[in-house]
mmCIF file of C-alpha atoms in Angstrom:
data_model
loop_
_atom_site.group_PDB
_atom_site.id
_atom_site.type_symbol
_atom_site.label_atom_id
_atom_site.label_comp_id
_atom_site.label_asym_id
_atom_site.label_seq_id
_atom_site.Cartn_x
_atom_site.Cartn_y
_atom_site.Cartn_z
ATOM 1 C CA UNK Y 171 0.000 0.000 0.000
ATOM 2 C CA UNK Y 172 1.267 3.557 -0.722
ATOM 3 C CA UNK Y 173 0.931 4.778 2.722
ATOM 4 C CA UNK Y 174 3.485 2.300 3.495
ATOM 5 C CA UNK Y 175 5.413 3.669 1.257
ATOM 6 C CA UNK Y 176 8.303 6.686 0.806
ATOM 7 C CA UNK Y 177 7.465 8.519 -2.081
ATOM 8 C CA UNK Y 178 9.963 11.068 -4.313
ATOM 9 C CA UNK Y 179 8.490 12.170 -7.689
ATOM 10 C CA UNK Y 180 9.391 14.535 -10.582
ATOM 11 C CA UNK Y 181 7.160 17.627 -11.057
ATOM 12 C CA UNK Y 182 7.391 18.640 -14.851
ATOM 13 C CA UNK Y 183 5.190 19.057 -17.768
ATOM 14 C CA UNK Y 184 5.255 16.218 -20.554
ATOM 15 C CA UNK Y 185 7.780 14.882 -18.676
ATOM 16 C CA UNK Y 186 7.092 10.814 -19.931
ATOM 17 C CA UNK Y 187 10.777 11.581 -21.460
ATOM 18 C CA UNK Y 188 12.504 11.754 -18.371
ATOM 19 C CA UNK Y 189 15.287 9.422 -17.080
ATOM 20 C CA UNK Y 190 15.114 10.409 -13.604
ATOM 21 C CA UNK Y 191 12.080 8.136 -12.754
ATOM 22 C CA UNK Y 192 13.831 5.308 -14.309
ATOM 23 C CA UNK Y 193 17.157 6.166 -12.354
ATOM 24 C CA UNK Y 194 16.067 6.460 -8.753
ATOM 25 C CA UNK Y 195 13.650 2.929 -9.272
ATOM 26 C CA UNK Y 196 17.063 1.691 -9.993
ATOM 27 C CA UNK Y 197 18.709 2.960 -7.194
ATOM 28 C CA UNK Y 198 16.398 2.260 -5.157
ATOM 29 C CA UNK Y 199 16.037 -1.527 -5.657
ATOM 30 C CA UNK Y 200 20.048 -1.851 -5.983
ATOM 31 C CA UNK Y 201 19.663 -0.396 -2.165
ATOM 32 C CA UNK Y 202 17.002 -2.713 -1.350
ATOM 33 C CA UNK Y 203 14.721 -0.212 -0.530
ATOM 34 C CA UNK Y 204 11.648 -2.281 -1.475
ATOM 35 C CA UNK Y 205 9.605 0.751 0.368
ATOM 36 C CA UNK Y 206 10.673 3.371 -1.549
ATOM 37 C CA UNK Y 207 8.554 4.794 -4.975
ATOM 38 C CA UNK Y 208 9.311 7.398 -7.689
ATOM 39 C CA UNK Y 209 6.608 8.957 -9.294
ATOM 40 C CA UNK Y 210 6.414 11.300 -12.345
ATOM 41 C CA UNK Y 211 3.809 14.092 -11.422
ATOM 42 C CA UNK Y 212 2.609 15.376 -14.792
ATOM 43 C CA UNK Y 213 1.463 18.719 -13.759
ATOM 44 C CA UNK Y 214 -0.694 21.130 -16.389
ATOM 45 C CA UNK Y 215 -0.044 24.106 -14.612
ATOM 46 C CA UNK Y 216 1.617 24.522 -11.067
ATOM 47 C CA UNK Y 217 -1.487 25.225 -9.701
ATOM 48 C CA UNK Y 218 -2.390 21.488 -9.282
ATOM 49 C CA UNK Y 219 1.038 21.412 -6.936
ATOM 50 C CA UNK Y 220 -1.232 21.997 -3.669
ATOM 51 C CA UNK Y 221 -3.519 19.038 -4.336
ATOM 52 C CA UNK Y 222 -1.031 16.877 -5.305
ATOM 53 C CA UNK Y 223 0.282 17.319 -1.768
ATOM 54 C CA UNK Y 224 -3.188 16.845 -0.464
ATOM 55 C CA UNK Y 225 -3.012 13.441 -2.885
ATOM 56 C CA UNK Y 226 -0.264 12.211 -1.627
ATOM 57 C CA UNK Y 227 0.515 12.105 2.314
ATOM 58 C CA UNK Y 228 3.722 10.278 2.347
ATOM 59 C CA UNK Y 229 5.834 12.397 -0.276
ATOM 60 C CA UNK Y 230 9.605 13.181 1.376
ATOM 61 C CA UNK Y 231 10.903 15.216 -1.613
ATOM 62 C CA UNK Y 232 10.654 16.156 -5.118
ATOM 63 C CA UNK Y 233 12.627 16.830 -8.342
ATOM 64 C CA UNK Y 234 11.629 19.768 -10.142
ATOM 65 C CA UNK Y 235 11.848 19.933 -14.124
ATOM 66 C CA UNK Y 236 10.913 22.325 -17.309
ATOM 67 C CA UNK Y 237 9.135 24.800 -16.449
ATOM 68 C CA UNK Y 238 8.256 24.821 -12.922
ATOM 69 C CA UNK Y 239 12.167 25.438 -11.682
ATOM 70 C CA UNK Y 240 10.882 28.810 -10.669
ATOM 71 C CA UNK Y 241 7.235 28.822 -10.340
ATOM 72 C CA UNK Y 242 7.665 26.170 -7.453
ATOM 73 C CA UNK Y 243 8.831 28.943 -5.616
ATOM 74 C CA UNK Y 244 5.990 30.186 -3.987
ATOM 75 C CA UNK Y 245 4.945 27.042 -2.551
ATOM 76 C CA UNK Y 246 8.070 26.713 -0.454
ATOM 77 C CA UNK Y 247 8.457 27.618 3.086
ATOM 78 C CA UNK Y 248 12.254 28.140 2.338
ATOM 79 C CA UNK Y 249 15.191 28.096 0.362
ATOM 80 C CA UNK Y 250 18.658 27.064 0.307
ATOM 81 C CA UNK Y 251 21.122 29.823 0.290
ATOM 82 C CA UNK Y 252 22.257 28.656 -3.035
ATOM 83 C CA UNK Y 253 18.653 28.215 -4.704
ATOM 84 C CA UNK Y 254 17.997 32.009 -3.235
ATOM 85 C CA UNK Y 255 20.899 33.740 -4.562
ATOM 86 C CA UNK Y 256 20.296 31.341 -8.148
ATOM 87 C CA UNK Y 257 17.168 31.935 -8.549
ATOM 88 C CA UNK Y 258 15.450 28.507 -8.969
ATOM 89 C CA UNK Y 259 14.779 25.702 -7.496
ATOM 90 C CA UNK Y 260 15.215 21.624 -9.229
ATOM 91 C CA UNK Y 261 15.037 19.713 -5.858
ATOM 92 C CA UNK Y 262 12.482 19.811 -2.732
ATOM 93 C CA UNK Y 263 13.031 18.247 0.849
ATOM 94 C CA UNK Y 264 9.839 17.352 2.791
ATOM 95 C CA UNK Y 265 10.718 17.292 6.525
ATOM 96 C CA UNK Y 266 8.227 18.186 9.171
ATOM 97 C CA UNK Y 267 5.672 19.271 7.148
ATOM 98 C CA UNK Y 268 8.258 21.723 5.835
ATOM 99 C CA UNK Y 269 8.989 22.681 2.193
ATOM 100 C CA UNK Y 270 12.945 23.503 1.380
ATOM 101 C CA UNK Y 271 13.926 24.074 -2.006
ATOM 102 C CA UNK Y 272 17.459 23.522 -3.124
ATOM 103 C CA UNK Y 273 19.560 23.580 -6.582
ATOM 104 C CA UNK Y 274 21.540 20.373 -7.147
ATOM 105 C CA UNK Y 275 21.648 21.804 -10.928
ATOM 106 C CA UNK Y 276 24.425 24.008 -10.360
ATOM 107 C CA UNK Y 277 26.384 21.088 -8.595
ATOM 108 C CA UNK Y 278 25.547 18.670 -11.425
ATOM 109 C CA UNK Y 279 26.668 21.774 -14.107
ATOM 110 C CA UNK Y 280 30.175 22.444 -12.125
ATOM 111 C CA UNK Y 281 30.768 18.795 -12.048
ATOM 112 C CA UNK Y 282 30.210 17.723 -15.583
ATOM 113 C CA UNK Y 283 32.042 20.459 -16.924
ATOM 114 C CA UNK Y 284 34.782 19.616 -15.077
ATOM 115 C CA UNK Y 285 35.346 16.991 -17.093
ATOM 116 C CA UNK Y 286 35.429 18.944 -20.790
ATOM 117 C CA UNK Y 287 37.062 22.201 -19.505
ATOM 118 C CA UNK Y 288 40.303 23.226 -17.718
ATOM 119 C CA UNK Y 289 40.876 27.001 -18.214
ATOM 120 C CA UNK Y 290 37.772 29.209 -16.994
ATOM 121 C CA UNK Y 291 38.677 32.505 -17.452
ATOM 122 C CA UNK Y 292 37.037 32.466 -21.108
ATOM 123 C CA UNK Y 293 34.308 33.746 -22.788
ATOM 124 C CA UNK Y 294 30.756 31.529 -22.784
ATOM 125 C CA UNK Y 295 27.427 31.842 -24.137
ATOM 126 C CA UNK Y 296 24.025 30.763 -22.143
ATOM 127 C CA UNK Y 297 21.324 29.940 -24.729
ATOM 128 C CA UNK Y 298 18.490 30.141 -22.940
ATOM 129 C CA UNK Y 299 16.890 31.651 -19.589
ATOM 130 C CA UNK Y 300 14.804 29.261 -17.660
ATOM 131 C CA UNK Y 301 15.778 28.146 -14.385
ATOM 132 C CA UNK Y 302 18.376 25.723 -15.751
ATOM 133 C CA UNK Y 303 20.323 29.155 -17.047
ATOM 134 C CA UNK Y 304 20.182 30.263 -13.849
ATOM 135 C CA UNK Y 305 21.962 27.915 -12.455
ATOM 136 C CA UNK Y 306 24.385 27.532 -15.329
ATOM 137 C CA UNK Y 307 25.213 31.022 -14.730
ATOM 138 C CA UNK Y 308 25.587 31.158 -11.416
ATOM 139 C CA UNK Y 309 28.300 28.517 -11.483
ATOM 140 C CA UNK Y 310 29.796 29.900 -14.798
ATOM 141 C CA UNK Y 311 30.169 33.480 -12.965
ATOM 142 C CA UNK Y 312 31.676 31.727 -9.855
ATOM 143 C CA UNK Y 313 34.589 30.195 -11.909
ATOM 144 C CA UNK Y 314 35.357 33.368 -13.331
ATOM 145 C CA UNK Y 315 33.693 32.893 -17.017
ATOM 146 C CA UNK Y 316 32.482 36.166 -19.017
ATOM 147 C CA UNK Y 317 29.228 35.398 -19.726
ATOM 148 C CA UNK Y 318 26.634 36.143 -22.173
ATOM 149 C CA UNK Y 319 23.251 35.587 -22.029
ATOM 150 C CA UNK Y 320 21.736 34.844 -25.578
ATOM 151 C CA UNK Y 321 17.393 35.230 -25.447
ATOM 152 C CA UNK Y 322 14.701 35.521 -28.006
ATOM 153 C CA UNK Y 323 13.109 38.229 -25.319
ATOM 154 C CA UNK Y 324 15.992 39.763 -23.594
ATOM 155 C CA UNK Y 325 15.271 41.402 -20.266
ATOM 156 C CA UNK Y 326 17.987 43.830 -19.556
ATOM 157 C CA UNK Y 327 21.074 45.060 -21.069
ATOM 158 C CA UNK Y 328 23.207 42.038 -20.368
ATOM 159 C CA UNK Y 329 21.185 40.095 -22.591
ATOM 160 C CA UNK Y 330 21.510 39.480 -26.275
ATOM 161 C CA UNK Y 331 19.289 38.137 -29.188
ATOM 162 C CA UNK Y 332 19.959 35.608 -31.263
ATOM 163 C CA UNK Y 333 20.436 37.762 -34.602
ATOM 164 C CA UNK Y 334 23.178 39.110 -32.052
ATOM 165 C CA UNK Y 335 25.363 36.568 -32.879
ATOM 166 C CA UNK Y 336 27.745 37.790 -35.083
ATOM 167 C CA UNK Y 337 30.966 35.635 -36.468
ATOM 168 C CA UNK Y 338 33.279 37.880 -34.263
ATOM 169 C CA UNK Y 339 31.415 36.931 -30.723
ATOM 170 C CA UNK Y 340 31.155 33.317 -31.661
ATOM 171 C CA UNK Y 341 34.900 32.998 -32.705
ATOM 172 C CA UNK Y 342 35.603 34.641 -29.692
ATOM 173 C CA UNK Y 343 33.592 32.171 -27.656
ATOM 174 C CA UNK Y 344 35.375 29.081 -25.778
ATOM 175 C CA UNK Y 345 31.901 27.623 -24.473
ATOM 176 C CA UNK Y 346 28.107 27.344 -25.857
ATOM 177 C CA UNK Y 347 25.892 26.115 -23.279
ATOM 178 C CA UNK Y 348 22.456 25.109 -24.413
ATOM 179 C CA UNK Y 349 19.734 25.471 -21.625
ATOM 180 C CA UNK Y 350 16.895 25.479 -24.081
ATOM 181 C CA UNK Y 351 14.882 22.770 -24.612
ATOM 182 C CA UNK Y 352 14.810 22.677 -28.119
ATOM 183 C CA UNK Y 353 16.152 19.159 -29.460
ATOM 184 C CA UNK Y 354 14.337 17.467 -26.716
ATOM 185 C CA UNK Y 355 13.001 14.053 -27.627
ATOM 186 C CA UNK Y 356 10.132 13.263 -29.280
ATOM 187 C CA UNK Y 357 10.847 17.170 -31.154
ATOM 188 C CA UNK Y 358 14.219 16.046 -32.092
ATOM 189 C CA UNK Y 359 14.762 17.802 -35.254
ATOM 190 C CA UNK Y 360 14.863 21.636 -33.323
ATOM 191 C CA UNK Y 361 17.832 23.101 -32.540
ATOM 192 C CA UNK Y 362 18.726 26.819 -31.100
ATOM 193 C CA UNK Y 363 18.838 29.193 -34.156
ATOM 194 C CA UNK Y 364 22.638 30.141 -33.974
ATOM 195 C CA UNK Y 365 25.213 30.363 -37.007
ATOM 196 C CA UNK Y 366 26.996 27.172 -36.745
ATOM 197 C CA UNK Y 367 29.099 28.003 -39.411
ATOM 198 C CA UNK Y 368 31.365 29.723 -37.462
ATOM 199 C CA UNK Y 369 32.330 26.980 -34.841
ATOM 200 C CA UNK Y 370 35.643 25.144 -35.460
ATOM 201 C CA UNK Y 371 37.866 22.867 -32.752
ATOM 202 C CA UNK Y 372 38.264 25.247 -30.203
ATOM 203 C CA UNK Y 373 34.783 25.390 -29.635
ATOM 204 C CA UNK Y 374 33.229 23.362 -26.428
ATOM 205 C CA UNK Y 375 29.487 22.715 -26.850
ATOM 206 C CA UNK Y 376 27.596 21.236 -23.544
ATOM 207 C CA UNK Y 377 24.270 20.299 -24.167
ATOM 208 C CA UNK Y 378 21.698 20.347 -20.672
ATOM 209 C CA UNK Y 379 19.469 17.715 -22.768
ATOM 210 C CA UNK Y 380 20.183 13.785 -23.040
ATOM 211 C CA UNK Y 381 17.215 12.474 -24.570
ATOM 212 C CA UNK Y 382 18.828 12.028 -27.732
ATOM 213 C CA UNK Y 383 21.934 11.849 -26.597
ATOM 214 C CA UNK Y 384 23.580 13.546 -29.320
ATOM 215 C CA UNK Y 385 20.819 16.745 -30.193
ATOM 216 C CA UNK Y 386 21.345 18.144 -33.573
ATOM 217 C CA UNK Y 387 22.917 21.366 -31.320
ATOM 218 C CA UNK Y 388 25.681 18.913 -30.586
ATOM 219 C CA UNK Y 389 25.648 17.289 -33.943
ATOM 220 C CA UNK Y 390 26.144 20.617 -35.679
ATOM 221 C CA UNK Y 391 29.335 20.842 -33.146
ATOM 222 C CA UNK Y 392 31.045 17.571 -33.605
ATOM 223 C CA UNK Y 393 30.872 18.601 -37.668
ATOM 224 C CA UNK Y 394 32.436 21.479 -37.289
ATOM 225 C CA UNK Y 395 35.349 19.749 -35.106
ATOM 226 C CA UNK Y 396 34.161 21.382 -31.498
ATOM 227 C CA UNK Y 397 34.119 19.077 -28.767
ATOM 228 C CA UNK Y 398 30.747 17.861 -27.077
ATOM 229 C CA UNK Y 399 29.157 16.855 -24.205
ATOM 230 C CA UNK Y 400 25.268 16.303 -23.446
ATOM 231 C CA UNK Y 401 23.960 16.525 -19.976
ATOM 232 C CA UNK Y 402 23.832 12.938 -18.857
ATOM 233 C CA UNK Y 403 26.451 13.387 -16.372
ATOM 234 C CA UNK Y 404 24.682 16.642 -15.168
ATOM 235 C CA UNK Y 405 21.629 14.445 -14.280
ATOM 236 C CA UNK Y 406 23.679 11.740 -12.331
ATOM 237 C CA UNK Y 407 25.465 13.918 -10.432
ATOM 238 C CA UNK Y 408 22.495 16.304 -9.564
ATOM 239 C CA UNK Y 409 20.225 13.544 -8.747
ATOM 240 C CA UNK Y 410 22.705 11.973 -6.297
ATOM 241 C CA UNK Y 411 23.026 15.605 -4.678
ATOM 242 C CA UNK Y 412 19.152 15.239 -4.562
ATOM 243 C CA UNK Y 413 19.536 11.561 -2.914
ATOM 244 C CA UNK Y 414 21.999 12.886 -0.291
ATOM 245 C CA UNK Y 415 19.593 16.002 1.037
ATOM 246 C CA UNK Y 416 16.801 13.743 0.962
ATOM 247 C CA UNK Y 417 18.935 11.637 3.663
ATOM 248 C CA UNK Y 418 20.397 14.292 5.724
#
């Protein structure tokens, strides 16, 4: 029966692509947790977040997906001090009746791209500004990148269009982050709208999507000779982050 049951769940929209159900069943039955249960919470519009709390008695936490990684915000009774000064919130931790939100994105980010990149003080471009950019650029900022935000509805001054993109800015640019969702599976075929012309070896492009594994943003990359990475690793790592502040 459920109520004997721990539940943890993913909070998204069309979210039946999503590895992270898959993952933690895994986990959990290599642990032997035989009463532990991840859900997928399909949510319309974040509104249904209060009676799905109602729904469910025995929830301990939540992972939080495209687009809710900042309208969750309200619903929280507090917030990490990294998910405040980010921005967003991917992760939730249920403890006396008590709603923290946390990022574990920006730890799964930092991670992962310490495995494709040495030298930081470079030049990068965020494509994108949900609440997965926020995070990217939080931890891109912290290691001392100079960053540039790239949005079809730029916000402020230290944001840029796409028909910004010029040959000059992308030749001067080490690292292309993707945080759109364009290229996500089943839509597989979209890509960000950049000129990918101009990319050439010394080019990194890091991908936050890994359903496909190789988008056609990456595939565009690897023909041009830039080197790739999608963002499996970013999910493993940020999902064990999750596992640990669940447990502590």
């Amino acid at each position: 029966m459920e109520a004997q049951k721990k539940i943890y769940g993913l909070i998204g929209k069309n979210i039946s692509y999503s590895f992270s159900k898959t993952y933690f069943t895994q986990k959990f039955k290599d642990l032997n947790l035989d009463n532990y249960q991840y859900l997928n919470f399909d949510l319309k519009d974040i509104s249904e977040f209060r009676n799905l709390l109602k729904l469910h008695k025995n929830i301990k936490g939540f992972n939080i997906t495209i687009p809710y990684k900042q309208d969750i915000m309200p619903f929280l009774d507090g917030l990490s001090e990294e998910a405040q000064k980010i921005g967003a919130v991917n992760t939730i931790k249920i403890e006396n009746g008590k709603l923290i939100g946390y990022n574990t994105d920006a730890y799964g980010f930092e991670q992962t791209l310490k495995l494709v990149i040495t030298k930081t003080d470079e030049k990068a471009l965020i494509l994108g500004w949900g609440g997965a950019s926020k995070a990217v650029k939080f931890v891109l900022t912290k290691l001392g990148f100079d960053v540039v935000v790239v949005s079809r509805t730029p916000t402020n001054e230290a944001f840029i269009t796409y028909n910004q993109l010029t040959k000059s800015l992308i030749e001067q640019t080490k690292l292309i982050v993707n945080c759109t969702p364009l290229g996500t599976f089943p839509r597989i075929d979209d890509c960000p709208d950049i000129p990918y012309q101009y990319l050439n070896n010394t080019h990194i492009l890091f991908d936050l999507i890994y359903n496909p594994p190789e988008t056609k943003f990456l595939q565009y990359g690897k023909k041009c000779g830039s080197k790739i990475k999608n963002g499996f690793d970013m999910l493993k790592f940020q999902a064990e982050k999750s596992w640990k502040i669940w447990n502590a």
